């Protein structure tokens, strides 16, 4: 009798048991949660705010909507969605990592955003909601950390209402070779050093750089969304393709 072969996946450039990845990713975000917002501003020179602003502009969120901000972390998108949906709407800030949720909850409550926001620890692969719950789902810089991305996309499709839309904001493949080379140098030389100086953690930021390289490129992710059931899937490259915003609808 032989042991059942263990399924594997990638954790950055490492090959690990699929069952272990969620815990490894959790350790990364437990480590970086307290400095997450500061590092985001430093790593992107503030450009992440423009990427998120474009995501909100493409979301179609309006008063009365129910929104799931998945892998919502420290709540940048949730804050704006809370204003847009108003008293008759609801925003769920969902994240698999309780450290990130705690930072997000404290930040948003300090801003006085309380009445229409719920905080739920959840796994994107098995969302704890009934079918047809949300008008809009966003996942910003979170999908690349999910172990089974296809399963997560199907789960998102299930909990979207007919007519609802999914927006995936994620690092992607730069469209120009010179930009790609410069981006690689920055990611693997500057970024871990910055992480060590600011967050006292170079390894977590090295993983983040590696996880970006292992994430599906623009066309592959578009195909994955189509296979999960989404229609009219499009994407918009930003900052030369360093980031892409994918959008798909459920009909």
PDB file of C-alpha atoms in Angstrom:
ATOM      1  CA  UNK A   1       0.000   0.000   0.000  1.00  0.00           C
ATOM      2  CA  UNK A   2       1.352   3.446  -0.878  1.00  0.00           C
ATOM      3  CA  UNK A   3       0.516   6.750   0.742  1.00  0.00           C
ATOM      4  CA  UNK A   4      -1.812   9.003  -1.179  1.00  0.00           C
ATOM      5  CA  UNK A   5       0.258  11.486  -3.147  1.00  0.00           C
ATOM      6  CA  UNK A   6       0.280  14.876  -1.490  1.00  0.00           C
ATOM      7  CA  UNK A   7      -1.048  17.729  -3.632  1.00  0.00           C
ATOM      8  CA  UNK A   8       1.405  20.575  -3.951  1.00  0.00           C
ATOM      9  CA  UNK A   9       1.237  24.262  -4.833  1.00  0.00           C
ATOM     10  CA  UNK A  10       3.588  27.218  -4.866  1.00  0.00           C
ATOM     11  CA  UNK A  11       4.402  29.528  -1.983  1.00  0.00           C
ATOM     12  CA  UNK A  12       6.390  32.155  -3.797  1.00  0.00           C
ATOM     13  CA  UNK A  13       9.059  30.145  -5.594  1.00  0.00           C
ATOM     14  CA  UNK A  14       8.856  27.260  -3.123  1.00  0.00           C
ATOM     15  CA  UNK A  15       6.822  24.108  -3.731  1.00  0.00           C
ATOM     16  CA  UNK A  16       4.778  23.258  -0.642  1.00  0.00           C
ATOM     17  CA  UNK A  17       1.929  20.946   0.315  1.00  0.00           C
ATOM     18  CA  UNK A  18      -1.347  22.556  -0.751  1.00  0.00           C
ATOM     19  CA  UNK A  19      -2.752  22.089   2.746  1.00  0.00           C
ATOM     20  CA  UNK A  20       0.147  24.115   4.175  1.00  0.00           C
ATOM     21  CA  UNK A  21      -0.085  27.201   1.964  1.00  0.00           C
ATOM     22  CA  UNK A  22      -2.877  28.999   3.823  1.00  0.00           C
ATOM     23  CA  UNK A  23      -0.920  28.792   7.070  1.00  0.00           C
ATOM     24  CA  UNK A  24       2.273  30.038   5.427  1.00  0.00           C
ATOM     25  CA  UNK A  25       0.456  32.970   3.849  1.00  0.00           C
ATOM     26  CA  UNK A  26      -1.211  33.692   7.197  1.00  0.00           C
ATOM     27  CA  UNK A  27       2.194  33.968   8.856  1.00  0.00           C
ATOM     28  CA  UNK A  28       3.276  36.509   6.242  1.00  0.00           C
ATOM     29  CA  UNK A  29       0.291  38.743   6.880  1.00  0.00           C
ATOM     30  CA  UNK A  30       0.402  38.352  10.666  1.00  0.00           C
ATOM     31  CA  UNK A  31       3.950  39.681  10.345  1.00  0.00           C
ATOM     32  CA  UNK A  32       3.208  42.632   8.055  1.00  0.00           C
ATOM     33  CA  UNK A  33      -0.257  43.712   9.299  1.00  0.00           C
ATOM     34  CA  UNK A  34       0.879  46.483  11.631  1.00  0.00           C
ATOM     35  CA  UNK A  35       3.011  48.166   8.944  1.00  0.00           C
ATOM     36  CA  UNK A  36       0.852  47.201   5.957  1.00  0.00           C
ATOM     37  CA  UNK A  37      -0.495  50.658   5.100  1.00  0.00           C
ATOM     38  CA  UNK A  38       2.874  52.370   5.512  1.00  0.00           C
ATOM     39  CA  UNK A  39       4.592  49.784   3.343  1.00  0.00           C
ATOM     40  CA  UNK A  40       1.882  50.027   0.661  1.00  0.00           C
ATOM     41  CA  UNK A  41       2.481  53.754   0.335  1.00  0.00           C
ATOM     42  CA  UNK A  42       6.247  53.318   0.275  1.00  0.00           C
ATOM     43  CA  UNK A  43       6.333  50.315  -2.085  1.00  0.00           C
ATOM     44  CA  UNK A  44       4.067  51.899  -4.685  1.00  0.00           C
ATOM     45  CA  UNK A  45       5.035  55.537  -4.034  1.00  0.00           C
ATOM     46  CA  UNK A  46       1.347  56.095  -3.307  1.00  0.00           C
ATOM     47  CA  UNK A  47       0.192  54.849  -6.727  1.00  0.00           C
ATOM     48  CA  UNK A  48      -1.842  52.032  -5.104  1.00  0.00           C
ATOM     49  CA  UNK A  49      -4.373  54.706  -4.167  1.00  0.00           C
ATOM     50  CA  UNK A  50      -4.922  55.498  -7.858  1.00  0.00           C
ATOM     51  CA  UNK A  51      -5.305  51.796  -8.684  1.00  0.00           C
ATOM     52  CA  UNK A  52      -7.930  51.448  -5.953  1.00  0.00           C
ATOM     53  CA  UNK A  53      -9.690  54.633  -7.031  1.00  0.00           C
ATOM     54  CA  UNK A  54     -10.069  53.195 -10.538  1.00  0.00           C
ATOM     55  CA  UNK A  55     -11.444  49.956  -9.074  1.00  0.00           C
ATOM     56  CA  UNK A  56     -14.085  51.918  -7.185  1.00  0.00           C
ATOM     57  CA  UNK A  57     -14.941  53.920 -10.307  1.00  0.00           C
ATOM     58  CA  UNK A  58     -15.493  50.671 -12.268  1.00  0.00           C
ATOM     59  CA  UNK A  59     -17.482  48.969  -9.509  1.00  0.00           C
ATOM     60  CA  UNK A  60     -20.839  50.601 -10.172  1.00  0.00           C
ATOM     61  CA  UNK A  61     -21.505  50.546  -6.416  1.00  0.00           C
ATOM     62  CA  UNK A  62     -24.416  52.740  -5.408  1.00  0.00           C
ATOM     63  CA  UNK A  63     -26.794  53.351  -2.545  1.00  0.00           C
ATOM     64  CA  UNK A  64     -28.454  50.231  -1.156  1.00  0.00           C
ATOM     65  CA  UNK A  65     -25.959  47.766  -2.625  1.00  0.00           C
ATOM     66  CA  UNK A  66     -24.463  44.818  -0.791  1.00  0.00           C
ATOM     67  CA  UNK A  67     -20.696  44.652  -1.337  1.00  0.00           C
ATOM     68  CA  UNK A  68     -18.077  42.071  -0.394  1.00  0.00           C
ATOM     69  CA  UNK A  69     -14.559  43.486  -0.123  1.00  0.00           C
ATOM     70  CA  UNK A  70     -12.731  40.169  -0.145  1.00  0.00           C
ATOM     71  CA  UNK A  71      -9.156  39.998   1.133  1.00  0.00           C
ATOM     72  CA  UNK A  72     -10.021  43.547   2.153  1.00  0.00           C
ATOM     73  CA  UNK A  73      -7.166  43.804   4.635  1.00  0.00           C
ATOM     74  CA  UNK A  74      -6.973  47.220   6.217  1.00  0.00           C
ATOM     75  CA  UNK A  75     -10.141  48.430   4.516  1.00  0.00           C
ATOM     76  CA  UNK A  76      -9.178  51.031   1.906  1.00  0.00           C
ATOM     77  CA  UNK A  77     -11.928  49.923  -0.488  1.00  0.00           C
ATOM     78  CA  UNK A  78     -14.389  49.190   2.313  1.00  0.00           C
ATOM     79  CA  UNK A  79     -14.147  52.790   3.557  1.00  0.00           C
ATOM     80  CA  UNK A  80     -15.246  54.232   0.223  1.00  0.00           C
ATOM     81  CA  UNK A  81     -17.875  51.545  -0.380  1.00  0.00           C
ATOM     82  CA  UNK A  82     -19.364  52.294   3.044  1.00  0.00           C
ATOM     83  CA  UNK A  83     -19.973  55.880   1.943  1.00  0.00           C
ATOM     84  CA  UNK A  84     -21.392  54.846  -1.432  1.00  0.00           C
ATOM     85  CA  UNK A  85     -23.911  52.235  -0.225  1.00  0.00           C
ATOM     86  CA  UNK A  86     -25.274  54.465   2.553  1.00  0.00           C
ATOM     87  CA  UNK A  87     -27.534  53.466   5.405  1.00  0.00           C
ATOM     88  CA  UNK A  88     -29.603  51.118   3.252  1.00  0.00           C
ATOM     89  CA  UNK A  89     -26.579  49.179   1.994  1.00  0.00           C
ATOM     90  CA  UNK A  90     -24.023  46.853   3.519  1.00  0.00           C
ATOM     91  CA  UNK A  91     -20.304  46.219   3.104  1.00  0.00           C
ATOM     92  CA  UNK A  92     -18.622  43.053   4.322  1.00  0.00           C
ATOM     93  CA  UNK A  93     -14.886  43.327   4.892  1.00  0.00           C
ATOM     94  CA  UNK A  94     -13.688  39.756   4.550  1.00  0.00           C
ATOM     95  CA  UNK A  95     -10.187  38.434   5.084  1.00  0.00           C
ATOM     96  CA  UNK A  96      -8.687  35.065   5.972  1.00  0.00           C
ATOM     97  CA  UNK A  97      -6.213  36.756   8.308  1.00  0.00           C
ATOM     98  CA  UNK A  98      -7.462  37.935  11.693  1.00  0.00           C
ATOM     99  CA  UNK A  99      -4.490  40.286  12.196  1.00  0.00           C
ATOM    100  CA  UNK A 100      -5.381  42.177   9.036  1.00  0.00           C
ATOM    101  CA  UNK A 101      -9.062  42.281  10.020  1.00  0.00           C
ATOM    102  CA  UNK A 102      -8.188  43.755  13.418  1.00  0.00           C
ATOM    103  CA  UNK A 103      -6.091  46.498  11.831  1.00  0.00           C
ATOM    104  CA  UNK A 104      -8.861  47.234   9.329  1.00  0.00           C
ATOM    105  CA  UNK A 105     -11.591  47.303  11.968  1.00  0.00           C
ATOM    106  CA  UNK A 106      -9.642  49.684  14.193  1.00  0.00           C
ATOM    107  CA  UNK A 107      -8.809  52.017  11.298  1.00  0.00           C
ATOM    108  CA  UNK A 108     -12.375  52.211   9.996  1.00  0.00           C
ATOM    109  CA  UNK A 109     -13.922  52.620  13.437  1.00  0.00           C
ATOM    110  CA  UNK A 110     -11.485  55.437  14.162  1.00  0.00           C
ATOM    111  CA  UNK A 111     -12.861  57.117  11.042  1.00  0.00           C
ATOM    112  CA  UNK A 112     -16.402  56.757  12.373  1.00  0.00           C
ATOM    113  CA  UNK A 113     -17.432  54.115   9.813  1.00  0.00           C
ATOM    114  CA  UNK A 114     -19.509  51.710  11.869  1.00  0.00           C
ATOM    115  CA  UNK A 115     -23.168  51.325  10.936  1.00  0.00           C
ATOM    116  CA  UNK A 116     -23.058  49.494   7.595  1.00  0.00           C
ATOM    117  CA  UNK A 117     -19.816  47.469   7.797  1.00  0.00           C
ATOM    118  CA  UNK A 118     -19.451  43.865   8.926  1.00  0.00           C
ATOM    119  CA  UNK A 119     -16.132  42.096   9.529  1.00  0.00           C
ATOM    120  CA  UNK A 120     -15.928  38.394   8.722  1.00  0.00           C
ATOM    121  CA  UNK A 121     -12.914  36.076   8.763  1.00  0.00           C
ATOM    122  CA  UNK A 122     -13.334  33.836   5.723  1.00  0.00           C
ATOM    123  CA  UNK A 123     -11.609  31.695   3.142  1.00  0.00           C
ATOM    124  CA  UNK A 124     -12.177  32.831  -0.444  1.00  0.00           C
ATOM    125  CA  UNK A 125     -12.460  29.208  -1.577  1.00  0.00           C
ATOM    126  CA  UNK A 126     -15.561  28.610   0.563  1.00  0.00           C
ATOM    127  CA  UNK A 127     -17.382  31.879   1.129  1.00  0.00           C
ATOM    128  CA  UNK A 128     -19.836  31.602   4.066  1.00  0.00           C
ATOM    129  CA  UNK A 129     -22.821  33.222   2.351  1.00  0.00           C
ATOM    130  CA  UNK A 130     -25.953  32.032   0.567  1.00  0.00           C
ATOM    131  CA  UNK A 131     -26.167  32.062  -3.223  1.00  0.00           C
ATOM    132  CA  UNK A 132     -26.934  35.439  -4.834  1.00  0.00           C
ATOM    133  CA  UNK A 133     -26.000  37.619  -1.854  1.00  0.00           C
ATOM    134  CA  UNK A 134     -23.862  40.486  -3.218  1.00  0.00           C
ATOM    135  CA  UNK A 135     -24.237  43.092  -5.925  1.00  0.00           C
ATOM    136  CA  UNK A 136     -20.483  43.603  -6.174  1.00  0.00           C
ATOM    137  CA  UNK A 137     -17.408  41.669  -5.060  1.00  0.00           C
ATOM    138  CA  UNK A 138     -13.912  43.108  -5.100  1.00  0.00           C
ATOM    139  CA  UNK A 139     -10.654  41.344  -4.338  1.00  0.00           C
ATOM    140  CA  UNK A 140      -7.635  43.652  -4.381  1.00  0.00           C
ATOM    141  CA  UNK A 141      -4.144  42.178  -4.156  1.00  0.00           C
ATOM    142  CA  UNK A 142      -5.504  39.010  -2.603  1.00  0.00           C
ATOM    143  CA  UNK A 143      -6.201  36.455  -5.313  1.00  0.00           C
ATOM    144  CA  UNK A 144      -2.521  35.625  -5.841  1.00  0.00           C
ATOM    145  CA  UNK A 145      -2.326  34.382  -2.230  1.00  0.00           C
ATOM    146  CA  UNK A 146      -5.259  31.971  -2.609  1.00  0.00           C
ATOM    147  CA  UNK A 147      -4.291  28.299  -2.881  1.00  0.00           C
ATOM    148  CA  UNK A 148      -7.022  27.201  -5.317  1.00  0.00           C
ATOM    149  CA  UNK A 149      -7.852  30.243  -7.419  1.00  0.00           C
ATOM    150  CA  UNK A 150     -10.344  28.417  -9.627  1.00  0.00           C
ATOM    151  CA  UNK A 151     -12.312  27.271  -6.596  1.00  0.00           C
ATOM    152  CA  UNK A 152     -12.260  30.797  -5.172  1.00  0.00           C
ATOM    153  CA  UNK A 153     -13.559  32.297  -8.417  1.00  0.00           C
ATOM    154  CA  UNK A 154     -16.405  29.768  -8.502  1.00  0.00           C
ATOM    155  CA  UNK A 155     -17.237  30.629  -4.902  1.00  0.00           C
ATOM    156  CA  UNK A 156     -17.354  34.326  -5.754  1.00  0.00           C
ATOM    157  CA  UNK A 157     -19.576  33.606  -8.750  1.00  0.00           C
ATOM    158  CA  UNK A 158     -21.980  31.633  -6.551  1.00  0.00           C
ATOM    159  CA  UNK A 159     -22.519  34.413  -3.993  1.00  0.00           C
ATOM    160  CA  UNK A 160     -22.930  37.187  -6.583  1.00  0.00           C
ATOM    161  CA  UNK A 161     -26.458  38.200  -7.505  1.00  0.00           C
ATOM    162  CA  UNK A 162     -27.501  37.876 -11.139  1.00  0.00           C
ATOM    163  CA  UNK A 163     -26.379  41.113 -12.756  1.00  0.00           C
ATOM    164  CA  UNK A 164     -23.601  41.481 -10.214  1.00  0.00           C
ATOM    165  CA  UNK A 165     -19.956  42.056 -11.007  1.00  0.00           C
ATOM    166  CA  UNK A 166     -16.570  40.912  -9.759  1.00  0.00           C
ATOM    167  CA  UNK A 167     -13.509  43.140  -9.860  1.00  0.00           C
ATOM    168  CA  UNK A 168     -10.050  41.616  -9.395  1.00  0.00           C
ATOM    169  CA  UNK A 169      -7.274  44.151  -8.829  1.00  0.00           C
ATOM    170  CA  UNK A 170      -3.955  42.358  -8.866  1.00  0.00           C
ATOM    171  CA  UNK A 171      -0.310  42.618  -9.822  1.00  0.00           C
ATOM    172  CA  UNK A 172       0.184  41.256 -13.307  1.00  0.00           C
ATOM    173  CA  UNK A 173       2.673  41.070 -16.179  1.00  0.00           C
ATOM    174  CA  UNK A 174       4.377  44.303 -17.340  1.00  0.00           C
ATOM    175  CA  UNK A 175       3.853  44.872 -21.047  1.00  0.00           C
ATOM    176  CA  UNK A 176       7.298  46.250 -21.904  1.00  0.00           C
ATOM    177  CA  UNK A 177      10.629  44.462 -21.480  1.00  0.00           C
ATOM    178  CA  UNK A 178      12.495  47.476 -20.095  1.00  0.00           C
ATOM    179  CA  UNK A 179       9.778  48.062 -17.501  1.00  0.00           C
ATOM    180  CA  UNK A 180       9.771  44.357 -16.633  1.00  0.00           C
ATOM    181  CA  UNK A 181      13.524  44.362 -15.990  1.00  0.00           C
ATOM    182  CA  UNK A 182      13.364  47.490 -13.850  1.00  0.00           C
ATOM    183  CA  UNK A 183      10.413  46.072 -11.938  1.00  0.00           C
ATOM    184  CA  UNK A 184      12.283  42.805 -11.285  1.00  0.00           C
ATOM    185  CA  UNK A 185      15.296  44.686  -9.948  1.00  0.00           C
ATOM    186  CA  UNK A 186      13.087  46.768  -7.669  1.00  0.00           C
ATOM    187  CA  UNK A 187      11.086  43.759  -6.457  1.00  0.00           C
ATOM    188  CA  UNK A 188      14.010  41.509  -5.571  1.00  0.00           C
ATOM    189  CA  UNK A 189      16.568  44.067  -4.418  1.00  0.00           C
ATOM    190  CA  UNK A 190      14.872  47.202  -3.103  1.00  0.00           C
ATOM    191  CA  UNK A 191      11.611  45.762  -1.770  1.00  0.00           C
ATOM    192  CA  UNK A 192      13.064  43.184   0.692  1.00  0.00           C
ATOM    193  CA  UNK A 193      15.504  45.813   1.986  1.00  0.00           C
ATOM    194  CA  UNK A 194      12.656  48.264   2.497  1.00  0.00           C
ATOM    195  CA  UNK A 195      10.692  45.545   4.304  1.00  0.00           C
ATOM    196  CA  UNK A 196      13.616  44.914   6.621  1.00  0.00           C
ATOM    197  CA  UNK A 197      14.072  48.605   7.436  1.00  0.00           C
ATOM    198  CA  UNK A 198      10.416  49.495   7.937  1.00  0.00           C
ATOM    199  CA  UNK A 199       8.770  46.247   9.073  1.00  0.00           C
ATOM    200  CA  UNK A 200      11.839  44.334  10.286  1.00  0.00           C
ATOM    201  CA  UNK A 201      10.868  41.559   7.874  1.00  0.00           C
ATOM    202  CA  UNK A 202      12.647  41.080   4.564  1.00  0.00           C
ATOM    203  CA  UNK A 203      11.448  37.496   3.961  1.00  0.00           C
ATOM    204  CA  UNK A 204       7.735  38.346   3.889  1.00  0.00           C
ATOM    205  CA  UNK A 205       8.357  41.000   1.259  1.00  0.00           C
ATOM    206  CA  UNK A 206      10.539  38.630  -0.741  1.00  0.00           C
ATOM    207  CA  UNK A 207       7.574  36.204  -0.716  1.00  0.00           C
ATOM    208  CA  UNK A 208       5.258  38.987  -1.905  1.00  0.00           C
ATOM    209  CA  UNK A 209       7.572  39.678  -4.851  1.00  0.00           C
ATOM    210  CA  UNK A 210       7.748  35.973  -5.704  1.00  0.00           C
ATOM    211  CA  UNK A 211       3.993  35.504  -5.397  1.00  0.00           C
ATOM    212  CA  UNK A 212       3.458  38.247  -7.962  1.00  0.00           C
ATOM    213  CA  UNK A 213       5.648  36.406 -10.481  1.00  0.00           C
ATOM    214  CA  UNK A 214       3.730  33.150  -9.905  1.00  0.00           C
ATOM    215  CA  UNK A 215       0.313  34.759 -10.427  1.00  0.00           C
ATOM    216  CA  UNK A 216      -1.465  34.139 -13.765  1.00  0.00           C
ATOM    217  CA  UNK A 217      -0.931  36.799 -16.415  1.00  0.00           C
ATOM    218  CA  UNK A 218      -3.728  38.964 -17.771  1.00  0.00           C
ATOM    219  CA  UNK A 219      -5.053  36.614 -20.451  1.00  0.00           C
ATOM    220  CA  UNK A 220      -4.782  33.531 -18.240  1.00  0.00           C
ATOM    221  CA  UNK A 221      -6.775  35.153 -15.447  1.00  0.00           C
ATOM    222  CA  UNK A 222      -9.367  36.317 -17.965  1.00  0.00           C
ATOM    223  CA  UNK A 223      -9.766  32.693 -19.113  1.00  0.00           C
ATOM    224  CA  UNK A 224     -10.032  31.481 -15.525  1.00  0.00           C
ATOM    225  CA  UNK A 225     -12.844  33.958 -14.849  1.00  0.00           C
ATOM    226  CA  UNK A 226     -14.662  32.822 -17.983  1.00  0.00           C
ATOM    227  CA  UNK A 227     -14.334  29.187 -16.923  1.00  0.00           C
ATOM    228  CA  UNK A 228     -15.778  30.054 -13.494  1.00  0.00           C
ATOM    229  CA  UNK A 229     -18.917  31.355 -15.222  1.00  0.00           C
ATOM    230  CA  UNK A 230     -18.262  35.075 -15.572  1.00  0.00           C
ATOM    231  CA  UNK A 231     -19.280  36.803 -18.797  1.00  0.00           C
ATOM    232  CA  UNK A 232     -18.074  39.940 -20.598  1.00  0.00           C
ATOM    233  CA  UNK A 233     -14.702  39.570 -18.857  1.00  0.00           C
ATOM    234  CA  UNK A 234     -12.356  42.440 -19.616  1.00  0.00           C
ATOM    235  CA  UNK A 235      -9.191  43.809 -18.097  1.00  0.00           C
ATOM    236  CA  UNK A 236      -7.455  47.153 -17.923  1.00  0.00           C
ATOM    237  CA  UNK A 237      -3.683  47.401 -17.585  1.00  0.00           C
ATOM    238  CA  UNK A 238      -2.413  50.097 -15.251  1.00  0.00           C
ATOM    239  CA  UNK A 239       1.127  51.365 -14.799  1.00  0.00           C
ATOM    240  CA  UNK A 240       2.270  49.477 -17.874  1.00  0.00           C
ATOM    241  CA  UNK A 241       0.709  46.188 -16.800  1.00  0.00           C
ATOM    242  CA  UNK A 242       2.386  46.065 -13.386  1.00  0.00           C
ATOM    243  CA  UNK A 243      -1.216  45.963 -12.177  1.00  0.00           C
ATOM    244  CA  UNK A 244      -4.355  44.847 -14.017  1.00  0.00           C
ATOM    245  CA  UNK A 245      -7.998  45.327 -13.144  1.00  0.00           C
ATOM    246  CA  UNK A 246     -10.185  42.447 -14.342  1.00  0.00           C
ATOM    247  CA  UNK A 247     -13.955  42.770 -14.412  1.00  0.00           C
ATOM    248  CA  UNK A 248     -16.576  40.106 -15.048  1.00  0.00           C
ATOM    249  CA  UNK A 249     -20.361  39.846 -14.724  1.00  0.00           C
ATOM    250  CA  UNK A 250     -22.813  37.198 -13.590  1.00  0.00           C
ATOM    251  CA  UNK A 251     -25.979  36.955 -15.701  1.00  0.00           C
TER     252      UNK A 251
END
